[in-house]
Coordinates of C-alpha atoms in Angstrom, one line a residue:
M167 CA -3.7 10.5 11.0
T168 CA -5.3 11.5 14.3
P169 CA -3.3 12.2 17.5
Q170 CA -4.9 9.1 19.0
S171 CA -3.6 6.9 16.2
L172 CA -0.1 8.3 16.7
L173 CA -0.1 7.1 20.3
T174 CA -0.5 3.4 19.2
M175 CA 0.8 3.4 15.6
P176 CA 4.0 1.3 15.2
I177 CA 6.9 3.5 13.9
P178 CA 9.8 1.2 13.1
R179 CA 13.2 2.4 12.1
D180 CA 14.3 2.0 8.5
I181 CA 17.1 -0.1 7.1
P182 CA 20.1 2.2 6.6
L183 CA 20.8 1.3 3.0
G184 CA 20.8 3.5 0.0
M185 CA 18.4 3.2 -3.0
P186 CA 19.8 1.3 -6.0
A187 CA 18.5 4.1 -8.3
Y188 CA 16.8 7.5 -8.0
P189 CA 13.5 7.2 -6.3
I190 CA 11.7 8.9 -9.2
L191 CA 13.0 6.3 -11.6
L192 CA 11.9 3.5 -9.2
E193 CA 8.4 5.1 -8.9
L194 CA 8.1 5.3 -12.7
A195 CA 9.2 1.7 -13.0
L196 CA 6.7 0.6 -10.4
V197 CA 3.8 2.3 -12.2
L198 CA 4.7 1.0 -15.7
L199 CA 5.7 -2.5 -14.6
F200 CA 2.6 -2.9 -12.5
L201 CA 0.4 -1.8 -15.4
L202 CA 2.0 -4.4 -17.7
H203 CA 1.6 -7.0 -15.1
I204 CA -2.0 -6.2 -14.3
L205 CA -3.0 -6.1 -18.0
F206 CA -2.2 -9.8 -18.3
V207 CA -3.7 -10.6 -14.9
N208 CA -6.9 -8.9 -16.1
L209 CA -6.9 -11.0 -19.3
M210 CA -6.2 -14.2 -17.4
L211 CA -8.8 -13.7 -14.8
G212 CA -11.4 -12.1 -17.1
G213 CA -10.9 -14.9 -19.6
S214 CA -11.4 -17.5 -16.9
I215 CA -14.6 -15.9 -15.6
L216 CA -16.1 -15.6 -19.1
A217 CA -15.1 -19.1 -20.1
F218 CA -16.8 -20.5 -17.0
V219 CA -20.0 -18.5 -17.7
F220 CA -20.1 -19.4 -21.4
E221 CA -19.5 -23.1 -20.6
I222 CA -22.6 -23.0 -18.3
M223 CA -24.6 -21.3 -21.1
G224 CA -23.3 -24.0 -23.5
R225 CA -25.4 -26.6 -21.7
K226 CA -28.4 -25.2 -23.7
R227 CA -26.6 -23.8 -26.7
P228 CA -23.5 -25.8 -27.9
D229 CA -22.0 -22.8 -29.7
Y230 CA -21.4 -21.2 -26.3
D231 CA -19.5 -24.2 -25.1
R232 CA -17.3 -24.0 -28.2
L233 CA -16.9 -20.2 -27.5
A234 CA -15.8 -21.1 -23.9
R235 CA -13.2 -23.5 -25.3
E236 CA -11.9 -20.8 -27.7
I237 CA -11.6 -18.4 -24.8
V238 CA -9.7 -20.9 -22.7
S239 CA -7.2 -21.3 -25.5
T240 CA -6.1 -17.7 -25.0
I241 CA -5.7 -17.9 -21.3
T242 CA -2.5 -20.0 -21.3
V243 CA -0.3 -17.3 -22.7
N244 CA -1.9 -14.7 -20.5
K245 CA -1.1 -16.8 -17.4
S246 CA 2.6 -17.0 -18.3
M247 CA 2.9 -13.3 -19.1
A248 CA 1.1 -12.4 -15.8
V249 CA 3.6 -14.4 -13.8
V250 CA 6.7 -13.3 -15.6
L251 CA 5.7 -9.6 -15.6
G252 CA 4.8 -9.8 -11.9
V253 CA 8.4 -10.1 -10.8
G254 CA 9.3 -6.5 -11.7
P255 CA 6.6 -4.6 -9.7
L256 CA 7.1 -7.0 -6.8
L257 CA 10.8 -6.3 -6.6
T258 CA 10.3 -2.5 -7.0
I259 CA 7.7 -2.2 -4.3
N260 CA 9.9 -4.2 -2.0
V261 CA 12.7 -1.5 -2.6
L262 CA 10.4 1.6 -2.3
Y263 CA 8.2 0.5 0.6
T264 CA 10.3 -2.2 2.3
L265 CA 9.0 -1.6 5.9
H266 CA 5.4 -1.1 4.9
F267 CA 5.2 -4.0 2.4
Y268 CA 6.9 -6.6 4.6
T269 CA 4.9 -5.5 7.6
A270 CA 1.7 -6.1 5.8
N271 CA 3.0 -9.4 4.6
A272 CA 3.9 -10.5 8.1
I273 CA 0.5 -9.5 9.5
T274 CA -1.3 -11.6 6.8
G275 CA 1.5 -14.2 6.8
R276 CA -0.4 -17.4 6.4
A277 CA -2.4 -16.2 3.4
W278 CA 0.7 -14.6 1.9
I279 CA 2.6 -17.8 2.1
M280 CA -0.3 -19.6 0.4
V281 CA 0.0 -17.4 -2.7
V282 CA 2.5 -19.7 -4.5
P283 CA 0.7 -23.0 -3.9
L284 CA -2.7 -21.4 -4.8
V285 CA -1.3 -20.1 -8.1
A286 CA 0.4 -23.4 -8.9
T287 CA -2.8 -25.3 -8.1
A288 CA -5.0 -22.9 -10.1
F289 CA -2.7 -23.2 -13.1
L290 CA -2.6 -27.0 -13.0
L291 CA -6.4 -27.2 -12.7
G292 CA -6.6 -24.7 -15.6
Y293 CA -4.5 -27.0 -17.8
V294 CA -6.5 -30.0 -16.8
H295 CA -9.7 -28.1 -17.7
K296 CA -8.3 -27.1 -21.1
Y297 CA -6.9 -30.5 -22.1
T298 CA -9.9 -32.6 -21.0
W299 CA -12.6 -30.8 -22.9
D300 CA -13.3 -33.8 -25.2
R301 CA -12.5 -36.5 -22.6
Y302 CA -15.1 -35.1 -20.1
A303 CA -17.7 -34.1 -22.8
Q304 CA -20.1 -36.6 -21.2
R305 CA -19.1 -35.6 -17.7
K306 CA -19.8 -32.0 -18.1
E307 CA -20.5 -31.3 -14.4
L308 CA -17.0 -32.6 -13.4
H309 CA -15.4 -30.6 -16.2
M310 CA -17.1 -27.4 -15.2
A311 CA -16.3 -28.1 -11.5
I312 CA -12.6 -28.2 -12.4
G313 CA -12.9 -24.9 -14.3
A314 CA -14.8 -23.4 -11.5
L315 CA -12.2 -24.4 -8.9
S316 CA -9.4 -23.0 -11.0
T317 CA -11.3 -19.7 -11.5
L318 CA -12.1 -19.5 -7.8
L319 CA -8.4 -19.9 -6.8
L320 CA -7.4 -17.3 -9.3
L321 CA -10.0 -15.0 -7.7
I322 CA -8.6 -15.5 -4.2
V323 CA -5.0 -14.7 -5.1
P324 CA -5.6 -11.1 -6.2
L325 CA -7.7 -10.6 -3.1
I326 CA -4.7 -11.6 -1.0
F327 CA -2.4 -9.2 -2.9
L328 CA -5.0 -6.4 -2.7
A329 CA -5.5 -6.8 1.0
N330 CA -1.8 -6.7 1.6
I331 CA -1.2 -3.6 -0.6
N332 CA -4.1 -1.9 1.1
L333 CA -3.0 -2.8 4.6
M334 CA 0.5 -1.3 4.0
L335 CA -1.2 2.1 3.5
F336 CA -2.6 2.2 7.0
P337 CA 0.1 1.7 9.7
E338 CA -2.5 2.8 12.3
K339 CA -4.3 -0.4 11.6
W340 CA -1.4 -2.7 12.0
K341 CA -2.0 -3.5 15.7
E342 CA -5.7 -4.0 15.1
V343 CA -5.4 -6.5 12.2
D344 CA -4.7 -10.1 13.0
G345 CA -4.4 -12.1 9.9
W346 CA -5.7 -11.9 6.3
L347 CA -9.4 -12.2 7.1
A348 CA -9.2 -9.3 9.6
S349 CA -7.4 -7.2 6.9
L350 CA -10.6 -7.6 4.7
T351 CA -12.6 -5.6 7.2
I352 CA -10.9 -2.4 6.2
P353 CA -13.8 -0.5 4.5
N354 CA -12.3 0.1 1.1
V355 CA -11.0 -3.5 0.4
F356 CA -14.1 -4.9 -1.3
P357 CA -14.9 -1.8 -3.4
R358 CA -11.3 -1.9 -4.7
Y359 CA -11.7 -5.6 -5.4
L360 CA -15.0 -5.0 -7.3
H361 CA -13.3 -2.3 -9.2
F362 CA -10.5 -4.7 -10.2
L363 CA -13.0 -7.4 -11.3
M364 CA -14.9 -4.9 -13.5
A365 CA -11.5 -3.9 -15.1
C366 CA -10.8 -7.6 -15.8
L367 CA -14.1 -7.9 -17.6
A368 CA -13.8 -4.6 -19.5
L369 CA -10.3 -5.3 -20.8
T370 CA -11.0 -9.0 -21.6
G371 CA -14.1 -8.0 -23.4
L372 CA -12.1 -5.5 -25.5
F373 CA -9.4 -8.0 -26.2
L374 CA -11.9 -10.7 -27.2
T375 CA -13.7 -8.3 -29.4
G376 CA -10.5 -7.8 -31.4
Y377 CA -9.6 -11.5 -31.2
F378 CA -12.9 -12.9 -32.5
G379 CA -13.9 -9.9 -34.5
R380 CA -11.0 -9.8 -36.9
S381 CA -11.8 -10.4 -40.5
R382 CA -9.6 -13.5 -40.8
Y383 CA -11.1 -15.3 -37.8
P384 CA -12.8 -18.6 -39.2
A385 CA -16.0 -18.2 -37.2
E386 CA -17.9 -20.4 -39.8
E387 CA -15.5 -23.3 -39.1
K388 CA -15.7 -23.0 -35.3
F389 CA -19.3 -22.3 -34.7
E390 CA -22.7 -23.5 -36.2
T391 CA -24.7 -20.3 -35.7
L392 CA -22.4 -17.6 -34.3
K393 CA -21.0 -15.2 -36.8
V394 CA -18.2 -12.6 -36.5
S395 CA -20.8 -9.9 -36.1
D396 CA -22.4 -11.8 -33.2
L397 CA -19.1 -12.3 -31.5
R398 CA -18.2 -8.6 -31.8
K399 CA -21.6 -7.7 -30.4
I400 CA -21.3 -10.1 -27.4
F401 CA -17.9 -8.8 -26.4
L402 CA -18.5 -5.1 -27.1
S403 CA -21.6 -5.4 -24.8
I404 CA -19.4 -7.0 -22.1
T405 CA -16.8 -4.2 -22.5
L406 CA -19.5 -1.5 -22.4
G407 CA -21.3 -3.0 -19.4
A408 CA -18.1 -3.4 -17.4
T409 CA -16.9 0.1 -18.3
V410 CA -20.2 1.7 -17.2
A411 CA -20.1 -0.4 -14.0
Q412 CA -16.6 1.1 -13.4
L413 CA -18.2 4.6 -13.5
V414 CA -20.3 3.5 -10.5
V415 CA -17.7 1.4 -8.6
G416 CA -14.9 4.0 -9.1
P417 CA -16.5 6.7 -7.0
L418 CA -17.4 4.1 -4.4
V419 CA -13.7 3.3 -4.2
F420 CA -12.7 7.0 -4.0
F421 CA -15.2 7.8 -1.2
T422 CA -14.2 4.8 0.9
L423 CA -10.5 5.8 0.8
P424 CA -9.3 7.4 4.1
S425 CA -8.8 11.1 3.6
Q426 CA -5.1 11.3 4.5
G427 CA -4.1 10.2 1.0
V428 CA -6.6 12.3 -1.0
T429 CA -4.9 15.3 -2.6
W430 CA -5.9 17.8 -5.3
L431 CA -3.5 16.0 -7.7
L432 CA -5.3 12.7 -7.1
I433 CA -8.7 14.4 -7.7
A434 CA -7.4 15.9 -10.9
V435 CA -6.0 12.5 -12.1
V436 CA -9.3 10.7 -11.2
C437 CA -11.4 13.3 -13.0
I438 CA -9.3 13.0 -16.2
G439 CA -9.6 9.2 -16.1
L440 CA -13.3 9.6 -15.6
V441 CA -13.7 11.9 -18.6
L442 CA -11.7 9.4 -20.7
A443 CA -13.8 6.5 -19.5
L444 CA -17.1 8.3 -20.3
T445 CA -15.8 9.2 -23.8
A446 CA -14.8 5.6 -24.4
S447 CA -18.3 4.4 -23.2
A448 CA -20.0 6.7 -25.6
I449 CA -18.0 5.5 -28.5
L450 CA -18.5 1.9 -27.5
W451 CA -22.2 2.5 -27.6
I452 CA -21.9 3.9 -31.1
E453 CA -19.8 1.0 -32.2
L454 CA -22.3 -1.4 -30.8
I455 CA -25.4 0.1 -32.4
L456 CA -23.7 0.7 -35.8
P457 CA -21.9 -2.7 -36.4
K458 CA -19.5 -3.1 -39.3
K459 CA -18.0 -6.1 -41.0
T460 CA -14.5 -4.8 -40.2
F461 CA -13.2 -2.6 -37.4
G462 CA -13.5 1.1 -37.9
V463 CA -11.4 4.0 -36.4
R464 CA -13.8 4.1 -33.5
F465 CA -12.7 0.8 -32.1
Y466 CA -9.0 1.8 -32.0
V467 CA -10.0 5.2 -30.5
V468 CA -11.7 3.2 -27.7
I469 CA -8.5 1.1 -27.2
G470 CA -6.5 4.4 -26.9
L471 CA -8.9 6.0 -24.5
L472 CA -9.2 3.0 -22.2
T473 CA -5.4 2.6 -22.3
C474 CA -5.0 6.2 -21.2
T475 CA -7.7 5.7 -18.5
V476 CA -5.7 2.7 -17.1
I477 CA -2.5 4.8 -17.1
F478 CA -4.1 7.7 -15.3
M479 CA -5.7 5.4 -12.7
G480 CA -2.4 3.6 -12.2
Y481 CA -0.7 6.9 -11.6
G482 CA -3.5 8.0 -9.3
R483 CA -3.1 4.8 -7.3
H484 CA 0.6 5.6 -6.8
T485 CA -0.2 9.3 -5.9
Y486 CA -2.6 8.1 -3.2
R487 CA -0.1 5.6 -1.8
E488 CA 2.6 8.3 -1.6
A489 CA 0.3 10.8 0.1
A490 CA -1.2 8.3 2.5
L491 CA 2.3 7.1 3.6
A492 CA 4.0 10.5 3.6
E493 CA 3.5 11.3 7.3
H494 CA 4.4 7.8 8.5
K495 CA 7.5 7.7 6.3
G496 CA 8.5 11.0 7.9
L497 CA 8.1 9.6 11.3
V498 CA 10.1 6.5 10.4
A499 CA 12.9 8.6 9.0
A500 CA 12.9 10.7 12.2
Q501 CA 12.9 7.5 14.3
T502 CA 15.8 6.1 12.2
Q503 CA 17.8 9.4 12.6
V504 CA 17.2 9.4 16.3
Y505 CA 18.2 5.7 16.6
Q506 CA 21.4 6.3 14.5
S507 CA 22.2 9.4 16.6
M508 CA 21.7 7.5 19.9
L509 CA 23.7 4.6 18.6
N510 CA 26.6 6.9 17.7
I511 CA 26.3 8.6 21.1
T512 CA 26.2 5.3 23.0
R513 CA 29.4 4.2 21.2
W514 CA 31.0 7.5 22.1
R515 CA 30.0 7.2 25.7
A516 CA 31.3 3.7 25.9
S517 CA 34.6 4.9 24.4
Q518 CA 34.8 7.6 27.2
G519 CA 34.0 5.1 29.9
L520 CA 30.5 6.6 30.6
G521 CA 27.6 4.4 31.7
V522 CA 24.2 4.2 30.1
A523 CA 21.3 5.7 32.2
G524 CA 18.9 3.1 33.5
E525 CA 15.1 3.3 33.7
D526 CA 12.6 2.3 36.3
E527 CA 9.1 1.2 35.3
N528 CA 7.7 3.3 38.2
M529 CA 9.2 6.5 36.9
P530 CA 6.9 9.4 35.9
L531 CA 6.4 9.6 32.2
G532 CA 8.6 12.7 31.7
Q533 CA 11.5 11.2 33.6
K534 CA 11.2 7.9 31.7
I535 CA 11.2 9.6 28.3
F536 CA 14.2 11.7 29.4
K537 CA 16.1 8.6 30.5
R538 CA 15.2 6.7 27.3
V539 CA 15.7 9.4 24.7
C540 CA 17.5 12.5 26.1
S541 CA 19.9 11.3 28.7
T542 CA 22.5 10.0 26.2
C543 CA 23.1 13.7 25.2
H544 CA 22.0 15.8 28.3
A545 CA 22.8 15.7 32.0
L546 CA 21.5 17.8 34.8
D547 CA 24.4 20.2 35.4
K548 CA 27.3 19.1 33.1
R549 CA 27.9 19.0 29.4
L550 CA 27.8 15.7 27.6
V551 CA 27.0 15.8 23.8
G552 CA 24.5 18.6 24.4
P553 CA 24.1 21.4 26.9
P554 CA 23.1 20.6 30.6
L555 CA 19.5 21.0 31.7
T556 CA 20.4 24.0 33.9
E557 CA 21.5 25.9 30.8
I558 CA 18.4 24.9 28.9
V559 CA 16.2 26.1 31.7
D560 CA 18.2 29.3 32.0
I561 CA 17.2 30.0 28.3
Y562 CA 13.5 28.9 28.5
G563 CA 12.5 29.3 32.1
D564 CA 9.0 27.8 32.6
D565 CA 8.2 28.0 28.9
T566 CA 7.4 24.4 28.1
A567 CA 6.0 25.4 24.7
G568 CA 9.3 26.9 23.8
I569 CA 11.2 23.7 24.7
I570 CA 8.7 21.6 22.8
K571 CA 9.0 23.8 19.7
W572 CA 12.8 23.4 19.7
V573 CA 12.7 19.6 20.3
K574 CA 10.3 19.2 17.3
A575 CA 12.4 21.3 14.9
P576 CA 15.9 21.9 16.3
G577 CA 18.7 23.7 14.5
K578 CA 22.3 24.4 15.1
K579 CA 23.0 27.5 17.2
R580 CA 26.5 27.0 18.6
P581 CA 29.5 25.6 16.7
D582 CA 30.8 23.8 19.8
F583 CA 27.7 21.5 20.0
P584 CA 26.5 19.0 17.3
E585 CA 23.2 19.7 15.7
M586 CA 20.3 18.0 17.6
P587 CA 18.1 15.6 15.6
A588 CA 14.3 16.2 15.6
I589 CA 12.6 14.0 18.3
K590 CA 9.3 12.5 17.4
L591 CA 7.0 12.0 20.4
T592 CA 3.3 12.3 21.2
E593 CA 2.0 15.6 22.5
E594 CA 1.6 14.1 25.9
Q595 CA 5.2 12.9 25.9
Y596 CA 6.5 16.3 24.7
E597 CA 4.7 18.1 27.5
A598 CA 5.8 15.5 30.2
V599 CA 9.5 15.6 29.3
A600 CA 9.5 19.5 29.0
Q601 CA 8.0 19.8 32.4
Y602 CA 10.4 17.2 33.8
L603 CA 13.4 19.4 32.6
I604 CA 12.1 22.4 34.5
D605 CA 11.2 20.4 37.6
A606 CA 14.5 18.6 37.7
V607 CA 16.5 21.9 37.7
A608 CA 14.1 23.5 40.2
A609 CA 14.5 20.5 42.5
T610 CA 18.3 20.9 42.6
N611 CA 17.9 24.6 43.5
E612 CA 15.5 24.1 46.4
P613 CA 17.7 22.1 48.8
Q614 CA 20.6 24.5 48.3
E615 CA 18.4 27.4 49.4
E616 CA 17.2 25.5 52.5
A617 CA 20.7 24.5 53.4
T618 CA 21.8 28.1 53.7
E619 CA 19.7 28.8 56.7
P620 CA 21.3 26.2 59.1
E621 CA 24.7 27.3 57.8
Q622 CA 23.9 30.9 58.7
E623 CA 22.6 29.9 62.1
A624 CA 25.8 27.9 62.7
E625 CA 27.9 30.8 61.7
T626 CA 25.9 33.1 64.1
E627 CA 26.3 30.7 67.0
T628 CA 30.0 30.5 66.3
T629 CA 30.4 34.3 66.4
E630 CA 28.4 34.5 69.6
Q631 CA 30.7 32.1 71.5
P632 CA 33.5 33.6 73.5

């Protein structure tokens, strides 16, 4: 994050509640639950896309229409699993990233609220599409339109989720983004979405290769010309093509990510995932050009390699999220600590009958920051919760850098004073308030020195009188 972004970036205070479990367990749960959820989302959306494509192709070759119908029959279970397994990661991310997740949701509020009706409508249209296949056999355009609308809605819902999850990573963008459409302008949104779509096709192709390619599948009863070997070839080709496309889209996603979340750990995880994907692609190619009547060991090796690839990429996504938010989470924690300290101090001042310092909009920046942040603990020449300004200036003199260094990372020097919390400000604010402390003490000294001259003259006149 640049110094300029820190000047405008919202830094809210956190909710003072403890975690329901150790953070490391919640992070592990988030990664695993999300991977299970996204697996069935991929199968649901990939199946919908492929069913739509094959139904179009079925206008010229009826077997492809039958194939589309067979694919649709697998989607219903995947829809149910995707919804049920979506609860876990949603709750976990709410706990781990409460402020960031809810802020992103609030910014894209209208679209976020539409997720439930969009999903419900897409599911209902999907059921209509599935169970009217024979009824609308002579009205194919209408039937395909129903399937297309269901698929389109299913494509929009992940884009809403992705835009929200992406927006929560960049607090410096929160004031710039106004609504969901504006959130789509963040450079890495569409590369990530394309990466997601390729994963849908790759995993669905692999799943359908196993589903249609198993030895007991009655291909002869379902199709006129398509055989098991043909089906295996079709879906292996889809899996290979989508996996190779991932090797292009993946680097595009990586290089469009803002640099603050990129770490050596992330680079290592991505490289391992890349090697696994390349190996899987090579084996897929061998499996494709050397077809067999039954699955060989190679096919199961591909499943293992792609599963490991997905796990590494899921962990890499979490690693990036943690690194990208680390600085802002630190600022939020400091803001929360300062707020809690100021709240406790305000309560103490009220119990002692002390007032709360006011603030004038026309005040210089340093005085305003002092009144707002520092005056609950420090006064000019008397002790409150912390030492007076006169004592601070006695220690540091005109050294504003020394004052700023202490304010950024204070400690506990004396047992009779409580430890000061770190104060998070911009560099401009640090400099202004440090200079204000020095000037305020200097201003109190100047009138006293000037007042001594008239007093001395008065004393002289008194002694000269008879």
